[in-house]
Amino acid sequence: MITKRENMFFLSGKGFSYIIRISPEGYILHDYFGAPVSPLPYGEDSRGWYCFQAEGSDGACVDELRTEYPCYGHTDLGSPAVMASRQPVLKYKSHEIVPGKPALKGLPSALPDGAETLVITAADEVIGVEVRLFYSVYQDQGVLCRHAEITNLADAPLTLDRAYSASLAFPGADYEEMHFAGSWGRERRPVSNSLVQGVYRIGNARGGSGHQMNPFVILKEKGAGEEHGGCFGFMLVYSGDHMTEIEVDQRGRTRVHQGINPFGFEKTLVKGETFTAPECLLAYGDGLGALSRSLHDFIRERICRGPWSRRERPILINNWEATYMDFNEEKLLSIASLAAELGIELFVLDDGWFGKRDNDRSSLGDWVVNRSKIPSGISGLAEKVNALGLKFGLWFEPEMVSPDSDLYRAHPDWAVRAERGPALVRSQLVLDLTRPEVREYVINAVNSALDSANIEYVKWDMNRYITDMPRKGFNYEYTLGLYEVMDAITSSHPNVLFEGCSGGGGRFDAGILCYMPQIWTSDDTDPLERLYIQYGTSFGYPPSTMGSHVTESPNQHTGRRPSMETRGAVSMSCNFGYELDITKLDEADREAVKRQTALCRELRGLVAFGDFYRLLDPFSDGVGGWMSVSKDKSRAFVFVMRALFRPNSAPMRLRLKGLDPAARYSVGGESFMGDMLMNRGIAVSFPFGDGASVSMILEKIEGSAE
Ligand code: GLA
């Protein structure tokens, strides 16, 4: 709900309030963000002393105030949200409150269903700059969407060097920041720092949101944990270079900005032109768990879209780790046919099916089947796979070109390059998606491959960064081009399930999720590594967005030998699948696959669309665990895993969460009251050895409330 009372705007969604105040001088001040409060006006905080008395200033020291979109210069010397060739001093001009939520030009954004939006127009009449600040709230969601639009009203061009999406000011500095850092194979590990006076930058400038720093940052009150304490989430709906900047100022106050990374960014606006910054999702939770559950609901219900966003996902088998690029039709069909027998529902043909690609040094860009490997072509293979009772899916890397490809030989200038020759990464180059003819080629090539066969799933990969920016602002323009391409392909194939990928989880962000409801979480499929990766990812993103596959033992990335049970259970905590040569499994493992696929069919709706609770932190406790509880609290799936076996350690009692305290649940042949399971806990006894796991299924016993 949005109401204006006197000089204040009161915004509220599920579980939070947000208050904006217009100062007597016209500055747009941030007043409050946090737990719900009554929408009744009150006086401004005392301002402290005034530091600027320059002639021409209005007497306010904006440096001492906390504005919604800070601008450096004049009387504000803090870290700004905007830096431009003419630096504005923004004052309130007008506002409107509109039903729904305007779309962001050229950018993905949250769905408008059930939203209400406040648009505040701020202006600097002296230099001819207008900024519109957008705030959307939903009664059923714990997330507020913000972004900014900047318009040049003057004859002279206006060059933006920085234009963040949102800024937020906190009254103190008793916070820790938490971000999600990593690299290939080790994505999204939670890292926390106490804040002291200074500036913290958490960002990436590699052309994609990156393995290294996710565009999601949490500010939490000191002492806040899973269950209690103010936690504030900032998530950017953007897949390119991003930045979250946190400044603790001289007086011990904290300012957070989030938006496009200013490094390498530039945008020049001619008269009348508007720049639209990407959307930023702000979430508040009493405890990290509540914060995550708000974001999970929002991502499932307002970020992911299309028929697959609410549908249970098929159990897939992908041939990558089974065959890499060394396969033929017969081999693929032998895997598919056994997969069908074992209860798998979708066969995905990964890299190596096109051009003359037998290794990663050729053919990206030539999206035409290699008939020497697949004589029936993609349509023939899809038919054969369908005849086995499986859906058929295909891998693409649409943004790339190999120097050894027909596409590159015809259009060498289509590859991104600066003045010197471009650096090759994984032997490939990036296509210049800022050029309309390149976008058109990619859209047509992928669309015609999709239209040529019954392809019901696409894995969209992106296996290198942009290293040779031809000009400032290129990575931003590239990201807009990418969105145009993704929009054209996904919207013309609404029934295809798209899964994003970037060398594993190198582009795991809410921007991609607006086009594709799931993303390959990491190339690292060792369940112990996955415990850390999936645990870290869960702070921002729901299990329905993560892909997780059972792969062979010993694991190809770590050499560990996890049990089939552990591999199955950790993968079943997300979108489940297999990525190994199942024809090489012995009878016992084949039976295990049968059991797992049957169990997955029972559990996947609960896991994908239930409430997610983190139980134990593998980073600090050595044991990690989580559980999913159905929205009606009638069922739950619990998973715990111990990293290292410690001889003679005490038996473990695990306290569960999110259950109905007054209901009785059956678990492992026994039954317990919900309050008992949540307060006393349940005994867990791990199998012998490192990396052992236990999973449990809880079913509410109807009519048994005592
Ligand atoms: C990336 C992906 C893998 C696989 C390969 C194919 O590394 O993350 O899953 O698709 O590309 O080249």
XYZ file of C-alpha atoms and ligand atoms in Angstrom:
718
model
C 0.000 0.000 0.000
C 1.214 3.528 -0.741
C -0.153 6.575 1.063
C 0.945 10.184 1.180
C 0.355 12.029 4.434
C 1.623 15.595 4.804
C 5.173 15.586 3.458
C 5.667 11.839 3.833
C 5.148 8.771 1.668
C 4.352 5.510 3.477
C 4.921 2.345 1.474
C 4.269 -1.135 2.752
C 4.344 -4.714 1.523
C 4.187 -8.063 3.285
C 6.206 -7.656 6.496
C 7.874 -4.291 5.881
C 7.380 -0.525 5.750
C 9.358 2.068 3.825
C 9.088 5.793 4.471
C 10.194 8.748 2.358
C 10.068 12.365 3.527
C 10.221 15.563 1.498
C 12.274 18.102 3.436
C 11.146 21.752 3.706
C 13.805 22.616 1.078
C 12.471 19.926 -1.278
C 15.114 17.228 -0.794
C 13.827 13.647 -1.046
C 14.941 12.040 2.181
C 15.064 8.411 3.177
C 13.374 8.043 6.549
C 12.834 4.351 7.286
C 13.001 0.788 5.959
C 12.274 -2.191 8.185
C 9.556 -3.984 10.162
C 6.001 -2.674 9.616
C 5.081 0.641 11.304
C 1.863 2.726 11.324
C 1.587 5.240 8.497
C 1.273 8.330 10.704
C 3.383 11.422 10.023
C 6.018 12.562 12.539
C 8.696 15.229 12.679
C 12.081 15.152 10.998
C 15.102 13.996 13.061
C 17.296 16.811 14.324
C 19.810 17.640 11.661
C 22.926 18.282 13.693
C 25.137 21.126 12.686
C 25.190 22.829 9.326
C 28.451 22.631 7.493
C 27.843 24.679 4.373
C 26.844 28.315 4.324
C 27.890 29.022 0.737
C 26.075 31.817 -0.979
C 23.516 30.289 -3.293
C 22.858 27.255 -1.121
C 19.467 26.920 0.543
C 20.992 26.534 3.993
C 20.544 22.769 4.140
C 23.639 20.625 4.427
C 22.656 17.673 2.268
C 25.822 15.878 3.394
C 24.118 15.584 6.790
C 20.787 14.444 5.389
C 20.030 11.009 4.004
C 18.622 11.343 0.512
C 16.964 8.693 -1.640
C 19.249 9.335 -4.613
C 22.396 11.169 -3.478
C 24.185 13.487 -5.902
C 27.765 14.512 -5.294
C 28.570 18.223 -5.178
C 27.160 21.471 -3.854
C 26.343 20.563 -0.245
C 26.517 16.739 -0.572
C 29.979 15.182 -0.537
C 29.093 11.557 0.186
C 29.372 8.733 -2.322
C 26.760 9.535 -5.002
C 24.156 7.509 -6.869
C 24.813 9.536 -10.002
C 27.922 11.124 -11.534
C 27.372 13.134 -14.688
C 29.040 15.753 -16.854
C 26.637 18.225 -15.224
C 26.093 17.169 -11.648
C 22.501 17.662 -10.490
C 21.165 18.908 -7.166
C 17.843 17.083 -7.041
C 14.685 18.472 -5.482
C 11.142 17.147 -5.424
C 9.029 18.335 -8.332
C 5.953 16.069 -8.440
C 4.766 12.554 -7.820
C 2.123 10.075 -8.901
C 0.853 6.816 -7.456
C -0.212 4.405 -10.187
C -1.716 0.918 -10.163
C 0.556 -1.790 -11.602
C 4.167 -1.234 -12.462
C 5.649 0.358 -15.597
C 8.020 -1.888 -17.600
C 11.689 -0.903 -17.797
C 12.710 -0.068 -21.363
C 15.017 -2.768 -22.755
C 15.522 -4.424 -19.376
C 13.952 -7.383 -17.588
C 11.929 -6.528 -14.496
C 9.474 -8.007 -12.021
C 5.925 -8.712 -13.190
C 3.362 -5.971 -12.465
C 0.571 -8.264 -11.169
C -0.828 -6.805 -7.962
C 1.704 -3.965 -7.760
C 1.219 -0.315 -6.934
C 3.921 2.181 -7.896
C 5.039 5.526 -6.545
C 6.904 7.659 -9.063
C 8.670 10.692 -7.631
C 9.996 13.186 -10.140
C 12.995 15.158 -8.955
C 14.622 17.870 -10.974
C 17.496 20.278 -11.232
C 16.045 23.180 -13.206
C 19.418 24.978 -13.346
C 21.176 22.316 -15.415
C 18.132 20.701 -17.030
C 18.212 17.206 -15.534
C 15.217 15.229 -14.339
C 15.344 12.005 -12.342
C 12.338 9.792 -11.787
C 12.481 7.430 -8.828
C 10.227 4.350 -9.034
C 9.012 2.344 -6.017
C 6.681 -0.655 -6.478
C 5.135 -2.664 -3.657
C 2.823 -5.698 -3.553
C 0.523 -6.566 -0.644
C 1.396 -10.267 -0.904
C 5.170 -9.872 -1.277
C 8.002 -8.899 1.041
C 9.953 -7.134 -1.707
C 10.036 -3.527 -2.888
C 11.234 -2.856 -6.453
C 13.195 0.308 -7.144
C 14.864 1.875 -10.120
C 15.743 5.336 -11.439
C 15.354 7.027 -14.815
C 17.469 10.035 -15.768
C 16.442 12.464 -18.531
C 18.487 15.233 -20.118
C 16.275 18.280 -20.653
C 19.004 20.665 -21.800
C 20.400 21.293 -25.294
C 23.895 20.186 -24.295
C 24.510 16.430 -24.089
C 24.681 14.888 -20.631
C 27.209 12.115 -20.052
C 26.555 9.703 -17.194
C 29.593 8.004 -15.644
C 27.560 6.427 -12.901
C 23.824 5.954 -12.543
C 22.897 3.506 -9.841
C 19.458 1.958 -9.567
C 18.780 2.605 -5.887
C 20.342 4.048 -2.754
C 19.402 3.435 0.813
C 20.564 5.235 3.927
C 20.728 3.607 7.347
C 20.903 5.698 10.501
C 23.867 3.865 12.094
C 26.810 1.637 11.271
C 26.102 -1.379 13.461
C 25.840 -3.663 10.479
C 27.635 -6.462 8.773
C 27.601 -6.801 5.042
C 27.215 -10.266 3.579
C 27.980 -11.059 -0.031
C 28.300 -14.167 -2.150
C 31.794 -14.669 -3.502
C 33.478 -17.465 -5.379
C 34.925 -18.640 -8.646
C 34.300 -21.397 -11.188
C 33.350 -24.564 -9.306
C 32.964 -22.685 -5.998
C 30.143 -20.247 -6.607
C 28.286 -18.055 -4.080
C 30.003 -18.675 -0.757
C 28.634 -16.360 1.930
C 31.259 -13.895 3.195
C 30.602 -11.389 6.006
C 32.443 -8.265 7.089
C 31.790 -5.841 9.923
C 31.560 -2.318 8.613
C 33.808 0.517 9.728
C 34.245 3.977 8.246
C 35.142 3.602 4.586
C 33.769 2.398 1.268
C 33.169 -1.280 0.368
C 32.642 -2.297 -3.242
C 31.186 -5.665 -4.190
C 30.962 -6.006 -7.925
C 32.065 -7.508 -11.177
C 33.250 -6.094 -14.503
C 33.521 -9.142 -16.740
C 30.528 -8.621 -18.987
C 28.393 -11.133 -17.080
C 27.234 -11.090 -13.479
C 30.061 -13.572 -12.840
C 31.184 -16.489 -10.697
C 33.133 -14.112 -8.474
C 30.533 -11.800 -6.900
C 26.803 -12.290 -7.148
C 24.635 -9.171 -7.630
C 23.015 -9.881 -4.273
C 24.182 -8.343 -0.992
C 22.718 -8.409 2.521
C 23.159 -5.795 5.205
C 22.395 -7.284 8.595
C 22.243 -5.802 12.039
C 25.116 -6.976 14.205
C 24.071 -10.195 15.888
C 21.365 -10.991 13.333
C 21.175 -14.663 12.427
C 18.928 -17.138 10.649
C 15.949 -16.557 12.935
C 16.166 -13.002 14.249
C 17.622 -9.569 13.619
C 17.082 -6.974 10.911
C 18.339 -8.187 7.534
C 18.142 -6.111 4.355
C 18.602 -7.701 0.935
C 19.678 -5.897 -2.254
C 19.330 -7.888 -5.451
C 19.931 -6.445 -8.899
C 17.788 -7.632 -11.796
C 20.707 -7.397 -14.199
C 23.157 -9.846 -15.793
C 26.065 -7.570 -16.707
C 28.686 -5.589 -14.763
C 27.218 -4.766 -11.377
C 28.203 -2.949 -8.226
C 26.974 -2.712 -4.658
C 28.714 0.086 -2.824
C 28.482 0.532 0.933
C 29.807 3.676 2.558
C 30.095 4.256 6.286
C 30.526 7.993 6.636
C 32.357 10.243 9.074
C 29.382 10.299 11.436
C 28.884 6.549 11.503
C 25.998 6.229 9.101
C 25.680 3.690 6.314
C 24.712 4.290 2.717
C 24.178 1.474 0.216
C 23.979 1.896 -3.558
C 23.311 -0.829 -6.089
C 23.355 -0.706 -9.865
C 25.507 -1.009 -12.977
C 29.237 -0.998 -12.232
C 30.548 2.508 -13.014
C 33.880 0.961 -14.074
C 33.809 0.980 -17.881
C 30.328 2.495 -17.934
C 29.357 5.613 -19.853
C 26.112 6.770 -21.402
C 25.589 10.066 -23.199
C 22.059 11.439 -23.376
C 21.022 13.960 -26.023
C 18.231 16.405 -25.269
C 15.042 14.556 -24.315
C 16.781 11.190 -23.991
C 16.271 9.000 -20.904
C 18.563 6.424 -19.298
C 16.827 3.603 -17.426
C 18.806 1.957 -14.632
C 18.075 -1.750 -13.965
C 15.652 -2.794 -11.270
C 16.838 -3.400 -7.730
C 14.873 -5.662 -5.372
C 14.902 -4.564 -1.739
C 13.789 -7.067 0.876
C 13.562 -6.898 4.638
C 13.407 -9.897 6.984
C 13.574 -10.491 10.716
C 16.379 -13.017 10.332
C 18.167 -14.328 7.268
C 15.693 -17.180 6.890
C 12.699 -14.838 6.608
C 14.622 -12.622 4.180
C 15.406 -15.613 1.956
C 11.832 -16.894 2.017
C 10.519 -13.461 0.918
C 12.985 -13.400 -1.969
C 12.193 -17.015 -2.883
C 8.457 -16.289 -3.114
C 9.073 -13.126 -5.079
C 11.444 -14.782 -7.555
C 9.058 -17.692 -8.103
C 5.966 -15.522 -8.437
C 7.097 -12.202 -9.943
C 10.521 -12.771 -11.555
C 10.174 -16.193 -13.196
C 7.420 -16.262 -15.800
C 5.900 -18.474 -18.446
C 4.239 -21.875 -18.080
C 7.342 -23.570 -16.636
C 7.750 -21.106 -13.777
C 4.970 -22.807 -11.762
C 5.338 -26.298 -13.190
C 7.248 -29.236 -11.743
C 10.422 -29.677 -13.784
C 11.249 -32.912 -15.619
C 13.978 -35.227 -14.306
C 16.686 -34.926 -16.902
C 19.772 -36.743 -18.045
C 22.510 -34.711 -19.717
C 25.231 -36.439 -21.743
C 28.036 -33.916 -20.956
C 29.940 -35.684 -18.194
C 29.014 -39.050 -19.770
C 30.518 -38.481 -23.212
C 31.786 -34.898 -23.508
C 31.925 -34.287 -27.296
C 32.816 -37.871 -28.135
C 29.463 -39.445 -29.002
C 27.380 -40.831 -31.831
C 23.668 -41.363 -32.228
C 23.882 -44.953 -31.056
C 25.654 -43.998 -27.824
C 23.143 -41.217 -27.111
C 20.206 -43.540 -27.707
C 21.675 -46.224 -25.464
C 21.757 -43.681 -22.623
C 18.280 -42.374 -23.454
C 16.724 -45.802 -23.664
C 18.042 -46.909 -20.269
C 17.096 -43.497 -18.852
C 13.490 -44.083 -19.877
C 13.486 -47.455 -18.124
C 14.838 -45.897 -14.932
C 12.186 -43.175 -14.740
C 14.073 -40.210 -16.245
C 11.867 -37.857 -18.275
C 14.080 -35.628 -20.432
C 17.216 -36.346 -22.457
C 19.521 -33.346 -22.999
C 22.131 -33.351 -25.741
C 24.935 -31.037 -24.595
C 27.859 -29.457 -26.464
C 29.322 -31.047 -29.611
C 26.262 -31.715 -31.840
C 26.848 -28.970 -34.444
C 29.331 -27.899 -37.135
C 32.413 -30.089 -36.850
C 32.821 -29.656 -33.128
C 34.860 -32.486 -31.646
C 36.679 -30.234 -29.190
C 36.232 -26.711 -27.876
C 38.345 -25.139 -30.646
C 35.706 -24.964 -33.371
C 32.188 -24.399 -34.718
C 30.467 -22.112 -32.199
C 28.106 -20.007 -34.292
C 27.399 -22.780 -36.855
C 24.167 -24.109 -35.353
C 23.721 -26.860 -37.934
C 23.738 -30.525 -36.918
C 26.855 -32.632 -37.483
C 25.408 -35.559 -39.477
C 28.524 -37.640 -39.133
C 27.726 -37.868 -35.410
C 23.932 -37.734 -35.684
C 22.833 -39.139 -39.075
C 19.116 -38.659 -38.291
C 19.645 -34.967 -37.627
C 18.227 -33.222 -34.583
C 14.629 -33.818 -35.640
C 15.276 -37.534 -36.242
C 17.091 -37.893 -32.930
C 14.339 -35.995 -31.105
C 11.744 -38.336 -32.635
C 13.685 -41.392 -31.504
C 14.094 -39.984 -28.018
C 10.393 -39.078 -27.902
C 9.529 -42.618 -29.037
C 11.316 -43.887 -25.912
C 8.920 -41.757 -23.861
C 11.387 -38.937 -23.090
C 11.328 -35.255 -23.913
C 14.308 -33.976 -25.902
C 16.500 -30.975 -25.043
C 19.482 -29.262 -26.690
C 22.540 -27.179 -25.675
C 23.401 -23.845 -27.322
C 25.975 -21.171 -26.685
C 24.309 -18.457 -28.781
C 26.505 -15.511 -27.775
C 29.766 -17.041 -29.014
C 31.770 -17.697 -32.160
C 34.826 -19.898 -32.745
C 37.550 -18.443 -35.006
C 37.356 -21.817 -36.761
C 33.736 -21.537 -37.893
C 31.878 -20.691 -41.079
C 30.256 -17.802 -39.237
C 33.593 -16.238 -38.306
C 35.027 -16.799 -41.788
C 32.014 -14.957 -43.243
C 31.879 -12.200 -40.610
C 35.177 -11.779 -38.731
C 34.065 -8.269 -37.750
C 31.112 -9.689 -35.753
C 33.410 -10.751 -32.908
C 33.973 -8.298 -30.062
C 37.422 -6.755 -30.356
C 39.275 -3.664 -29.219
C 42.173 -2.170 -31.213
C 44.519 -5.081 -30.631
C 43.397 -8.611 -31.512
C 40.899 -10.053 -29.040
C 42.053 -12.495 -26.348
C 40.762 -16.013 -26.848
C 39.171 -17.643 -23.835
C 38.336 -21.356 -24.143
C 39.370 -20.836 -27.815
C 36.319 -18.674 -28.487
C 35.222 -15.098 -29.091
C 32.125 -13.157 -28.077
C 29.644 -12.047 -30.717
C 28.982 -8.314 -30.735
C 25.347 -8.269 -29.644
C 25.335 -4.468 -29.710
C 24.980 -4.793 -33.527
C 21.439 -5.356 -34.844
C 22.570 -7.675 -37.684
C 24.395 -9.925 -35.197
C 21.357 -10.084 -32.928
C 19.207 -10.942 -35.932
C 21.566 -13.754 -36.955
C 21.582 -15.266 -33.476
C 17.802 -15.042 -33.098
C 17.223 -16.661 -36.504
C 19.861 -19.366 -36.024
C 18.545 -20.492 -32.637
C 14.877 -20.077 -33.578
C 15.228 -22.114 -36.751
C 17.053 -24.903 -34.888
C 14.246 -24.889 -32.290
C 11.556 -24.914 -34.960
C 13.174 -27.770 -36.875
C 12.532 -30.443 -34.227
C 10.507 -31.240 -31.140
C 12.892 -29.527 -28.704
C 11.248 -29.019 -25.315
C 14.251 -27.836 -23.290
C 17.237 -25.580 -24.043
C 20.440 -25.181 -22.047
C 21.726 -21.646 -22.844
C 25.425 -21.502 -22.056
C 27.959 -18.632 -21.950
C 31.487 -19.831 -21.400
C 33.722 -16.775 -21.396
C 33.906 -13.193 -20.209
C 34.203 -10.064 -22.310
C 37.869 -9.135 -22.206
C 38.298 -6.544 -24.960
C 35.762 -3.779 -24.472
C 35.776 -1.788 -27.724
C 34.513 1.369 -26.004
C 33.259 2.663 -22.683
C 29.719 1.582 -22.049
C 30.108 -1.527 -24.250
C 29.310 -4.122 -21.607
C 26.091 -2.284 -20.753
C 25.069 -2.143 -24.437
C 25.996 -5.828 -24.786
C 23.706 -6.710 -21.887
C 20.821 -4.822 -23.503
C 21.524 -6.681 -26.776
C 21.569 -9.993 -24.929
C 18.202 -9.247 -23.350
C 16.712 -8.424 -26.749
C 17.972 -11.752 -28.105
C 16.792 -13.737 -25.073
C 13.408 -12.054 -25.187
C 12.931 -12.788 -28.903
C 13.879 -16.461 -28.544
C 12.139 -17.290 -25.271
C 8.936 -15.381 -26.014
C 8.535 -17.108 -29.383
C 8.966 -20.505 -27.633
C 6.909 -20.153 -24.441
C 6.525 -23.905 -23.965
C 10.239 -24.654 -24.084
C 11.911 -24.970 -20.672
C 15.060 -22.808 -20.801
C 17.937 -23.334 -18.373
C 20.656 -20.677 -18.093
C 24.314 -21.617 -17.674
C 27.671 -19.879 -17.742
C 30.544 -22.254 -17.116
C 28.241 -23.546 -14.372
C 26.838 -20.736 -12.226
C 28.693 -17.750 -13.714
C 25.549 -15.834 -14.591
C 23.149 -16.725 -11.818
C 21.022 -13.612 -11.383
C 17.473 -12.289 -11.354
C 17.906 -10.790 -14.851
C 18.413 -14.216 -16.440
C 15.591 -15.616 -14.296
C 13.151 -13.237 -16.013
C 13.733 -15.303 -19.191
C 14.669 -18.738 -17.849
C 13.176 -20.180 -14.649
C 16.230 -22.295 -13.816
C 20.023 -22.012 -14.015
C 22.810 -24.613 -13.835
C 24.139 -23.842 -10.374
C 27.745 -24.977 -10.849
C 29.859 -27.305 -12.974
C 31.044 -28.722 -9.670
C 28.770 -31.693 -9.015
C 30.582 -33.212 -6.026
C 27.819 -33.367 -3.375
C 30.073 -32.027 -0.637
C 30.938 -29.000 -2.793
C 27.283 -28.722 -3.735
C 26.377 -28.557 -0.047
C 28.321 -25.274 0.153
C 27.233 -23.957 -3.249
C 23.527 -24.710 -2.836
C 23.544 -23.463 0.760
C 25.134 -20.153 -0.325
C 22.869 -19.766 -3.347
C 19.774 -20.321 -1.178
C 20.235 -16.984 0.605
C 18.882 -15.216 -2.469
C 17.454 -17.790 -4.832
C 14.858 -20.568 -4.375
C 15.575 -24.273 -5.093
C 13.249 -24.060 -8.130
C 15.907 -21.918 -9.848
C 18.851 -24.275 -9.247
C 19.852 -27.313 -11.300
C 21.649 -30.189 -9.539
C 22.723 -33.508 -11.057
C 23.948 -36.884 -9.859
C 27.307 -37.536 -11.514
C 29.770 -40.407 -11.447
C 31.993 -41.556 -8.617
C 34.860 -40.792 -8.236
C 33.732 -37.253 -8.969
C 35.426 -35.803 -12.067
C 36.225 -32.477 -10.376
C 37.342 -33.549 -6.912
C 38.140 -37.278 -7.006
C 35.872 -37.877 -3.975
C 33.701 -40.969 -3.846
C 30.303 -39.937 -2.493
C 27.598 -42.559 -2.046
C 24.727 -42.802 -4.510
C 22.335 -41.849 -1.660
C 24.187 -38.626 -0.904
C 24.489 -37.717 -4.573
C 20.765 -38.285 -4.977
C 19.679 -36.390 -1.866
C 21.757 -33.261 -2.481
C 20.527 -33.083 -6.080
C 16.939 -33.741 -5.083
C 17.101 -30.530 -3.044
C 16.906 -28.641 -6.397
C 15.841 -29.413 -9.992
C 16.945 -33.010 -10.199
C 18.822 -34.829 -12.911
C 21.707 -37.086 -13.912
C 24.902 -36.374 -15.784
C 26.803 -39.648 -16.121
C 26.931 -42.694 -18.340
C 24.134 -44.695 -16.760
C 24.861 -47.634 -19.062
C 28.010 -48.199 -16.961
C 26.135 -48.412 -13.644
C 25.902 -51.776 -11.934
C 22.558 -53.338 -11.076
C 22.481 -51.927 -7.523
C 23.041 -48.368 -8.755
C 20.429 -48.783 -11.490
C 17.940 -49.815 -8.823
C 18.996 -46.757 -6.796
C 18.280 -44.524 -9.823
C 14.817 -46.079 -10.122
C 14.122 -45.372 -6.458
C 15.465 -41.833 -6.740
C 13.381 -40.905 -9.786
C 10.247 -42.279 -8.083
C 11.034 -40.321 -4.921
C 11.793 -37.170 -6.883
C 8.377 -37.302 -8.536
C 6.858 -37.365 -5.047
C 9.021 -34.586 -3.627
C 9.756 -32.151 -6.433
C 6.649 -30.000 -6.010
C 7.389 -29.599 -2.303
C 11.069 -28.807 -2.904
C 10.465 -26.345 -5.729
C 7.490 -24.487 -4.307
C 7.630 -25.020 -0.534
C 9.232 -22.795 2.120
C 12.982 -23.261 2.481
C 14.692 -23.293 5.898
C 18.440 -23.445 6.437
C 19.091 -25.676 9.450
C 22.858 -25.899 9.867
C 25.642 -23.827 8.355
C 28.249 -26.089 6.704
C 30.773 -23.248 6.694
C 30.831 -22.908 10.462
C 29.332 -26.124 11.841
C 30.999 -28.711 9.603
C 27.497 -30.100 9.130
C 25.155 -28.462 6.673
C 21.452 -28.925 6.313
C 18.204 -27.508 5.097
C 14.577 -28.437 4.784
C 11.609 -27.640 2.554
C 8.146 -27.411 4.092
C 5.002 -27.354 1.967
C 3.022 -24.112 2.202
C 0.240 -25.929 4.080
C 2.835 -27.478 6.451
C 1.623 -30.982 5.683
C 4.911 -32.332 4.278
C 8.597 -31.659 4.638
C 11.879 -32.880 3.177
C 14.982 -32.628 5.388
C 18.582 -32.987 4.227
C 21.718 -32.902 6.414
C 25.285 -33.721 5.505
C 28.434 -33.970 7.566
C 31.625 -32.855 5.849
C 34.135 -34.727 8.020
C 33.581 -37.815 10.128
C 34.837 -37.300 13.706
C 35.324 -40.515 15.697
C 33.598 -40.647 19.063
C 31.569 -37.482 18.521
C 28.291 -37.002 20.375
C 25.095 -38.116 18.653
C 23.366 -35.244 16.963
C 19.954 -33.827 17.697
C 18.595 -31.757 14.845
C 15.994 -29.074 15.514
C 13.608 -28.682 12.593
C 11.820 -25.505 11.509
C 8.665 -24.274 9.864
C 6.360 -27.131 10.970
C 2.907 -26.839 12.521
C 3.712 -27.105 16.264
C 0.306 -28.619 17.019
C 0.390 -31.305 14.334
C 1.775 -34.822 14.520
C 4.208 -35.875 11.808
C 5.332 -39.316 10.762
C 9.050 -39.618 10.127
C 11.137 -42.747 9.582
C 8.445 -45.090 10.961
C 7.887 -43.032 14.134
C 5.696 -40.049 14.864
C 6.385 -36.803 16.706
C 4.552 -33.577 17.411
C 5.725 -30.549 15.402
C 6.670 -28.644 18.572
C 8.790 -31.602 19.706
C 10.610 -31.755 16.375
C 11.249 -28.017 16.386
C 12.217 -27.560 20.065
C 13.661 -30.841 21.273
C 14.761 -31.972 17.835
C 15.187 -35.376 16.262
C 18.157 -37.733 16.570
C 20.306 -37.992 13.479
C 22.783 -40.731 13.041
C 25.107 -40.332 10.085
C 26.505 -43.263 8.152
C 30.231 -43.883 8.646
C 32.720 -41.747 6.713
C 33.258 -38.233 5.346
C 30.554 -36.518 3.335
C 27.775 -38.739 4.697
C 24.194 -37.520 4.553
C 20.800 -38.230 6.039
C 17.485 -37.255 4.510
C 14.028 -37.518 6.000
C 10.496 -37.102 4.759
C 7.849 -35.852 7.165
C 4.134 -36.349 6.566
C 1.483 -34.728 8.716
C -0.863 -37.323 10.206
C -4.296 -35.878 9.574
C -6.656 -35.442 12.537
C -3.895 -36.238 15.017
C -3.344 -32.893 16.672
C -1.944 -34.064 19.971
C 29.991 -25.358 -19.709
C 28.821 -25.891 -18.937
C 28.863 -27.400 -18.928
C 28.853 -27.919 -20.346
C 30.010 -27.311 -21.113
C 29.927 -27.652 -22.591
O 31.189 -25.575 -19.048
O 28.802 -25.355 -17.651
O 27.757 -27.912 -18.212
O 27.622 -27.602 -20.959
O 30.031 -25.899 -21.017
O 30.959 -27.112 -23.310
